[in-house]
XYZ file of C-alpha atoms in Angstrom:
469
model
C 71.988 110.947 106.498
C 75.820 109.722 105.448
C 77.259 109.264 102.070
C 77.886 105.985 101.701
C 80.872 103.735 100.202
C 80.470 100.620 98.726
C 81.664 98.054 101.276
C 81.487 94.521 102.689
C 80.451 93.550 106.575
C 82.040 90.201 106.547
C 83.599 89.813 109.789
C 85.110 86.519 110.620
C 85.207 86.584 114.191
C 82.986 83.407 116.113
C 79.607 84.223 117.403
C 76.594 81.598 116.113
C 75.126 83.638 113.206
C 74.983 82.143 109.965
C 73.521 82.351 106.693
C 71.934 78.648 107.034
C 70.028 79.717 109.528
C 67.675 80.938 107.587
C 67.947 78.551 105.255
C 64.542 77.012 105.399
C 61.184 78.891 104.917
C 58.044 78.231 105.453
C 55.200 80.903 104.763
C 52.150 81.587 102.914
C 49.714 78.928 101.953
C 51.508 76.189 102.855
C 54.711 77.172 100.916
C 58.105 76.611 101.681
C 61.865 76.316 99.938
C 65.071 75.676 100.678
C 68.279 77.204 100.452
C 70.919 74.747 100.960
C 71.783 74.186 97.133
C 72.267 76.638 94.573
C 69.330 76.628 93.248
C 66.208 76.912 95.863
C 64.102 73.634 96.420
C 60.717 73.884 96.754
C 59.046 72.690 100.061
C 55.661 70.888 100.348
C 55.972 69.805 103.993
C 54.981 72.504 105.842
C 52.257 73.503 108.119
C 52.471 77.433 107.458
C 48.621 79.159 106.791
C 48.881 82.250 108.012
C 48.147 85.357 105.503
C 51.329 87.561 106.355
C 53.859 87.323 108.834
C 55.781 84.300 110.533
C 59.418 83.404 110.789
C 61.896 80.034 110.690
C 65.055 78.998 112.393
C 67.452 76.244 111.114
C 71.206 75.150 112.804
C 74.287 76.008 111.486
C 74.660 73.584 109.349
C 71.051 74.557 107.590
C 69.296 71.400 109.666
C 65.517 72.618 110.240
C 64.817 73.615 113.563
C 61.401 74.746 113.887
C 59.076 77.680 112.847
C 55.817 80.021 113.075
C 53.389 81.895 111.804
C 52.916 83.795 115.220
C 50.097 81.511 116.829
C 51.521 77.794 116.793
C 55.119 76.744 116.628
C 55.891 73.530 114.519
C 59.056 71.180 115.237
C 61.089 69.705 112.442
C 59.009 66.810 111.773
C 56.083 69.189 111.353
C 54.387 68.741 115.065
C 53.218 71.549 117.337
C 55.428 71.477 119.958
C 54.518 71.125 123.491
C 52.791 74.577 124.603
C 52.961 75.686 121.311
C 49.905 77.048 120.608
C 48.048 79.873 121.310
C 51.353 82.771 121.145
C 49.745 85.937 120.952
C 50.252 87.242 117.454
C 48.226 88.760 115.207
C 46.926 86.569 112.284
C 46.821 89.490 109.486
C 50.498 91.134 111.228
C 52.599 91.870 108.714
C 55.489 91.154 110.363
C 53.928 88.683 113.381
C 56.726 86.879 114.044
C 60.358 86.598 114.327
C 62.986 83.712 115.886
C 66.199 85.024 117.255
C 68.778 82.096 119.542
C 69.756 84.146 122.598
C 73.345 84.875 122.276
C 75.421 82.468 124.303
C 72.844 79.727 124.495
C 72.973 76.385 122.469
C 69.036 75.851 123.205
C 67.086 79.280 124.326
C 65.715 80.586 121.397
C 63.008 83.511 121.671
C 60.310 83.375 119.050
C 58.562 87.143 119.136
C 55.395 88.177 118.202
C 53.243 91.283 117.494
C 49.201 91.597 116.985
C 47.776 93.197 114.317
C 46.206 97.058 113.498
C 47.852 98.129 116.578
C 45.660 95.689 119.001
C 45.977 94.845 122.381
C 48.051 91.860 122.411
C 51.172 93.921 121.183
C 54.502 92.743 121.120
C 55.073 89.783 122.804
C 58.258 87.211 123.289
C 58.302 83.117 124.218
C 60.819 81.059 124.816
C 61.769 77.596 123.039
C 64.039 75.356 124.782
C 65.615 73.053 121.754
C 67.400 70.788 124.218
C 64.145 68.963 125.126
C 61.540 66.667 123.521
C 65.093 64.694 122.708
C 65.485 67.767 120.952
C 62.609 68.532 118.889
C 61.986 71.698 121.548
C 59.441 72.868 123.577
C 57.619 76.017 123.754
C 58.591 76.809 128.043
C 57.361 80.159 128.634
C 54.700 82.080 126.375
C 53.642 85.458 125.708
C 55.401 87.764 128.003
C 54.206 90.999 127.696
C 56.916 93.820 126.399
C 54.513 96.670 124.943
C 51.615 98.022 123.830
C 49.890 99.728 120.985
C 52.689 98.665 118.038
C 52.933 99.073 114.338
C 52.765 95.235 112.378
C 56.884 96.111 112.130
C 59.462 93.770 113.670
C 63.387 93.618 112.743
C 66.367 92.061 114.294
C 70.294 93.033 113.635
C 73.069 91.431 115.458
C 75.947 93.575 116.797
C 79.396 92.904 115.531
C 80.836 91.060 118.826
C 77.379 88.667 118.703
C 77.065 90.032 121.915
C 73.708 91.331 121.751
C 70.885 91.148 118.944
C 68.932 94.489 118.460
C 65.293 93.484 118.587
C 62.780 96.784 117.037
C 59.391 97.535 116.675
C 57.706 101.393 116.140
C 54.972 102.514 118.437
C 51.689 103.213 117.217
C 50.417 106.561 117.264
C 53.634 108.141 117.440
C 57.636 108.586 116.004
C 59.187 106.451 118.796
C 61.502 103.584 117.738
C 61.796 100.458 120.587
C 65.201 98.810 120.986
C 65.151 95.901 122.982
C 68.782 94.294 123.616
C 68.698 90.470 123.512
C 71.743 89.200 125.449
C 72.927 86.260 127.423
C 70.850 88.031 130.211
C 67.572 87.529 128.259
C 65.731 90.921 126.982
C 66.709 94.313 128.190
C 64.689 97.449 128.819
C 64.377 100.028 125.853
C 65.603 101.985 124.390
C 63.334 104.606 123.222
C 64.104 107.241 119.922
C 61.928 109.364 118.549
C 62.417 110.001 114.826
C 60.684 110.199 111.789
C 56.912 111.100 111.015
C 54.397 110.004 113.327
C 52.849 106.911 112.751
C 49.166 108.314 112.026
C 46.630 106.664 113.815
C 44.012 108.359 111.465
C 43.712 104.637 109.790
C 44.343 101.320 110.879
C 45.972 100.416 107.564
C 49.349 102.882 108.594
C 50.556 99.631 110.896
C 51.079 98.182 107.325
C 54.360 97.782 106.124
C 57.635 95.753 106.776
C 60.606 97.379 108.492
C 63.902 96.265 107.741
C 67.666 96.321 108.653
C 69.936 96.230 106.437
C 72.616 93.586 107.154
C 75.403 95.141 108.965
C 73.282 96.846 110.801
C 74.132 100.768 110.567
C 70.793 101.692 108.770
C 67.453 100.733 109.094
C 64.302 101.157 106.853
C 60.774 100.922 106.484
C 57.072 101.687 105.232
C 54.250 103.274 106.800
C 51.361 102.008 104.970
C 48.476 104.296 104.428
C 50.924 107.342 104.659
C 52.280 106.572 101.239
C 55.612 106.899 102.575
C 58.898 105.222 103.487
C 61.910 106.179 106.009
C 65.742 105.290 106.148
C 67.159 105.920 108.734
C 70.820 105.395 111.139
C 70.838 102.775 113.650
C 73.901 102.764 116.138
C 74.631 99.122 117.019
C 76.548 100.329 120.340
C 73.539 101.902 122.171
C 70.214 100.766 120.210
C 68.961 104.574 118.961
C 67.735 105.552 115.452
C 68.071 108.529 113.707
C 68.973 111.084 111.225
C 65.978 110.098 109.219
C 65.170 110.759 105.630
C 61.781 110.406 104.994
C 60.303 109.595 101.216
C 57.086 109.891 99.992
C 55.815 107.269 97.602
C 52.227 108.223 96.462
C 50.979 105.392 97.009
C 50.448 102.588 99.893
C 53.519 100.435 100.456
C 54.137 97.483 102.412
C 57.807 95.702 101.182
C 61.222 97.283 102.177
C 64.681 95.370 101.925
C 68.096 96.216 101.662
C 70.717 95.044 98.751
C 72.967 92.731 99.987
C 75.973 95.489 100.241
C 73.316 97.960 101.315
C 74.261 100.235 98.701
C 70.460 100.151 97.283
C 66.794 99.900 99.021
C 64.129 98.488 97.628
C 60.040 99.149 98.002
C 56.948 97.693 96.803
C 53.322 99.374 96.838
C 50.238 99.115 95.876
C 50.071 101.400 92.647
C 49.446 99.673 89.012
C 51.599 101.562 87.222
C 54.925 101.375 89.689
C 54.998 98.524 92.235
C 59.009 97.977 92.547
C 60.912 100.661 93.337
C 64.747 101.027 94.321
C 66.658 103.732 95.391
C 70.411 103.901 95.483
C 71.927 104.570 98.421
C 75.296 105.356 97.361
C 73.629 109.025 96.383
C 74.730 110.493 99.576
C 72.368 113.640 100.023
C 68.875 113.146 101.287
C 67.800 114.854 97.543
C 70.137 112.509 95.561
C 68.482 109.595 97.070
C 65.238 110.728 96.426
C 65.941 111.286 92.937
C 67.840 108.131 92.208
C 64.342 106.435 92.330
C 64.404 103.896 89.271
C 60.699 101.988 88.384
C 61.369 98.056 88.453
C 58.161 96.563 87.700
C 54.815 97.515 87.058
C 52.458 94.722 87.912
C 49.444 95.450 90.546
C 49.797 94.042 94.167
C 53.693 93.210 95.025
C 53.550 93.127 98.456
C 56.619 91.180 101.149
C 60.546 91.523 100.030
C 63.372 88.933 102.347
C 66.952 89.248 101.152
C 67.452 85.024 100.618
C 70.616 83.200 101.528
C 71.352 83.422 97.828
C 71.961 86.740 98.069
C 69.489 87.469 96.130
C 65.968 88.909 97.415
C 62.423 87.354 96.823
C 59.180 88.947 95.985
C 55.468 88.201 96.792
C 52.589 88.859 94.455
C 49.571 88.607 96.092
C 48.555 84.605 96.467
C 50.461 84.079 93.566
C 51.922 80.807 93.187
C 55.265 82.601 92.356
C 57.547 84.439 93.508
C 59.308 87.162 91.798
C 63.452 87.401 92.054
C 66.023 89.869 92.023
C 68.762 88.142 90.406
C 70.972 91.041 91.512
C 70.635 93.278 93.353
C 73.267 94.855 94.063
C 72.931 96.538 90.852
C 71.738 99.755 89.691
C 68.643 100.148 87.353
C 67.302 96.763 85.026
C 70.937 95.897 85.820
C 69.083 93.970 89.108
C 67.718 91.921 87.375
C 63.792 91.415 87.997
C 61.982 88.409 86.955
C 57.882 88.538 87.757
C 57.331 84.485 88.054
C 61.227 83.588 89.366
C 60.067 80.281 90.795
C 56.925 78.146 91.417
C 56.061 77.236 94.877
C 53.251 75.057 93.821
C 54.399 72.295 90.934
C 51.926 69.851 91.947
C 49.190 72.089 91.964
C 48.242 71.447 95.744
C 47.057 74.929 96.141
C 50.096 76.600 97.787
C 50.815 80.406 97.546
C 52.949 82.892 99.162
C 49.905 85.371 100.316
C 51.014 88.051 101.109
C 53.606 87.346 102.967
C 57.717 86.227 103.822
C 59.622 85.031 106.972
C 60.950 87.504 108.737
C 64.521 86.394 109.898
C 67.646 88.367 111.675
C 69.028 90.417 109.387
C 72.814 89.689 109.952
C 72.252 86.226 108.700
C 72.834 87.724 105.562
C 76.098 89.822 106.133
C 77.052 86.250 104.968
C 76.585 86.544 101.527
C 78.872 89.395 100.754
C 81.024 87.587 97.921
C 83.297 86.185 99.810
C 84.545 88.988 101.608
C 86.299 88.862 104.955
C 88.113 90.456 107.388
C 90.270 89.234 109.821
C 89.755 89.550 113.447
C 93.151 91.514 113.604
C 91.229 94.537 112.668
C 88.665 93.813 115.030
C 91.460 94.026 117.537
C 92.224 97.811 119.138
C 96.065 98.419 119.074
C 95.955 99.815 122.857
C 93.789 100.389 125.634
C 90.402 99.997 124.818
C 88.685 102.848 125.859
C 86.361 103.632 122.698
C 83.956 101.731 120.902
C 83.612 101.133 117.012
C 81.602 100.655 114.482
C 81.136 99.687 111.957
C 84.040 97.797 111.308
C 84.392 97.317 107.894
C 82.569 101.228 107.791
C 79.570 101.639 105.622
C 80.612 105.312 105.002
C 81.044 106.536 108.311
C 81.481 105.241 111.746
C 80.167 105.879 115.169
C 82.500 105.796 118.276
C 81.318 105.491 121.521
C 83.181 108.037 123.770
C 81.089 107.699 126.557
C 84.350 105.838 128.994
C 86.994 108.996 127.764
C 87.228 111.742 130.908
C 85.153 114.925 130.757
C 86.737 117.627 128.241
C 87.693 118.115 124.246
C 89.652 114.784 122.307
C 90.943 114.629 118.966
C 90.385 112.067 116.203
C 92.821 111.401 113.286
C 92.499 109.085 110.848
C 95.632 107.627 108.758
C 96.304 105.660 105.833
C 99.250 102.747 106.872
C 101.122 105.680 104.682
C 100.847 107.693 107.565
C 99.001 110.271 105.386
C 96.008 112.237 106.653
C 92.390 111.229 106.277
C 90.773 112.530 108.637
C 91.383 115.270 111.030
C 89.117 116.780 113.777
C 90.065 118.746 116.880
C 89.081 119.774 120.196
C 85.455 117.654 120.130
C 83.454 118.409 123.153
C 83.194 114.935 125.426
C 79.544 113.260 124.186
C 78.964 109.542 124.599
C 77.968 109.040 120.751
C 80.726 110.675 117.650
C 80.260 110.215 114.066
C 83.024 110.476 111.590
C 81.662 110.473 108.019
C 84.491 109.182 105.853
C 82.828 110.383 102.748
C 84.935 108.674 99.307
C 88.085 107.253 101.293
C 88.980 104.453 98.949
C 89.256 100.916 99.642
C 91.792 99.585 101.938
C 93.454 100.237 105.517
C 92.940 102.517 107.840
C 94.452 103.599 111.309
C 91.939 105.860 113.874
C 93.707 107.366 116.646
C 91.520 108.817 119.652
C 93.501 111.207 122.182
C 92.620 112.948 124.693
C 95.779 114.660 126.895
C 97.999 111.676 127.370
C 95.479 108.617 126.587
C 95.416 107.264 123.506
C 93.425 104.763 121.541
C 94.310 103.296 118.204
C 92.013 100.682 116.108
C 92.906 99.507 112.244
C 89.762 100.115 110.196
C 88.656 98.446 107.177
C 86.662 100.077 103.684
C 86.391 97.285 101.948
C 83.942 97.130 97.942
C 84.212 93.826 96.433
C 82.569 94.491 92.993
């Protein structure tokens, strides 16, 4: 597991994702929120009535497009779309549905769905075309099977260039992650990674629990229900592989997972009435230090789903409560994160609305845009020489992954310098491999120059390490 540096990863590149695409939430028992203003507004017009997973999508200006509970798809007028019923999600899956806009398309959206408790419906997708029905949308394909026997975990993140969205699920009864790339060509065959512990079939409740990407995509975390365990992994945005697990026994049944906006903290909920909201500090470096950084933030019974929002706060579900909790400053360590249990009332008019157990699932890259106003010029992201190496993440979150598959067979060298030319990292005679990880340890904030050389070939790239506190 890498040692982290606090960073921001808001890159000023031109692709379609924006925080506004997560502005409208419909979830739980006829509950809803709108984040277009500085304070979220309660919505009372939604049709969702589900105990757990759901998803919604807005356009880049924040206007609602459609939403789903995994079984039904409603348009922005809150009517079922044509062909919009009978989607094959489990009615009580932790992350039953996730909506992702197809890269390169203004009109096509994939609705991914999961069955509950490892059921036979498996992992599927349907496609919505928003150019139809006078812009209200139509489900043009439905329930296309991708994989059987999966847990209730479903998350997605976008690559920095916007060319693909990685959609990841976890197999039931194994330790296998399946990473599917959604591109301009559609959905790919999966990249399979075996990492971490096996999600045991001894109890069906081991399918429970959220899985989330950090908003910049270099990290992936999940909760394994009745195995009372969370795990944190590295995720390779180039090839979709999952690796380097940190396994953390919690001691009680776990459910909710979420990263802070700067990806430095991880929040966890469990069913234990003595410690239901936990924080882990990912900047501590080693696995043992991260485990020992645990802070108990609340002891209220039955906290469930967690979700980062466009306002940079994390919202917390208390089982079937009319209130959502709010972590107001999730980048701050310990009690400074300012958790408020009854943060917002979902039912001010006493209509019976509640969050139930779940919150909407989103492509986590939407929340890359809440990073405190720090941005990176496209010039940083452009190679200064022949592009023979792919590098990510840039800005760095404490490490770099170099895709060196295009290099010739044989050793190569890596040199990282500051702008004054001083060496910050040097590794020579590295054996050829598809990917190489460079740990950046405790570099100061700023721009660095990465050079990869092999014989007479040289690749040069600017790298940003940034802390916007």
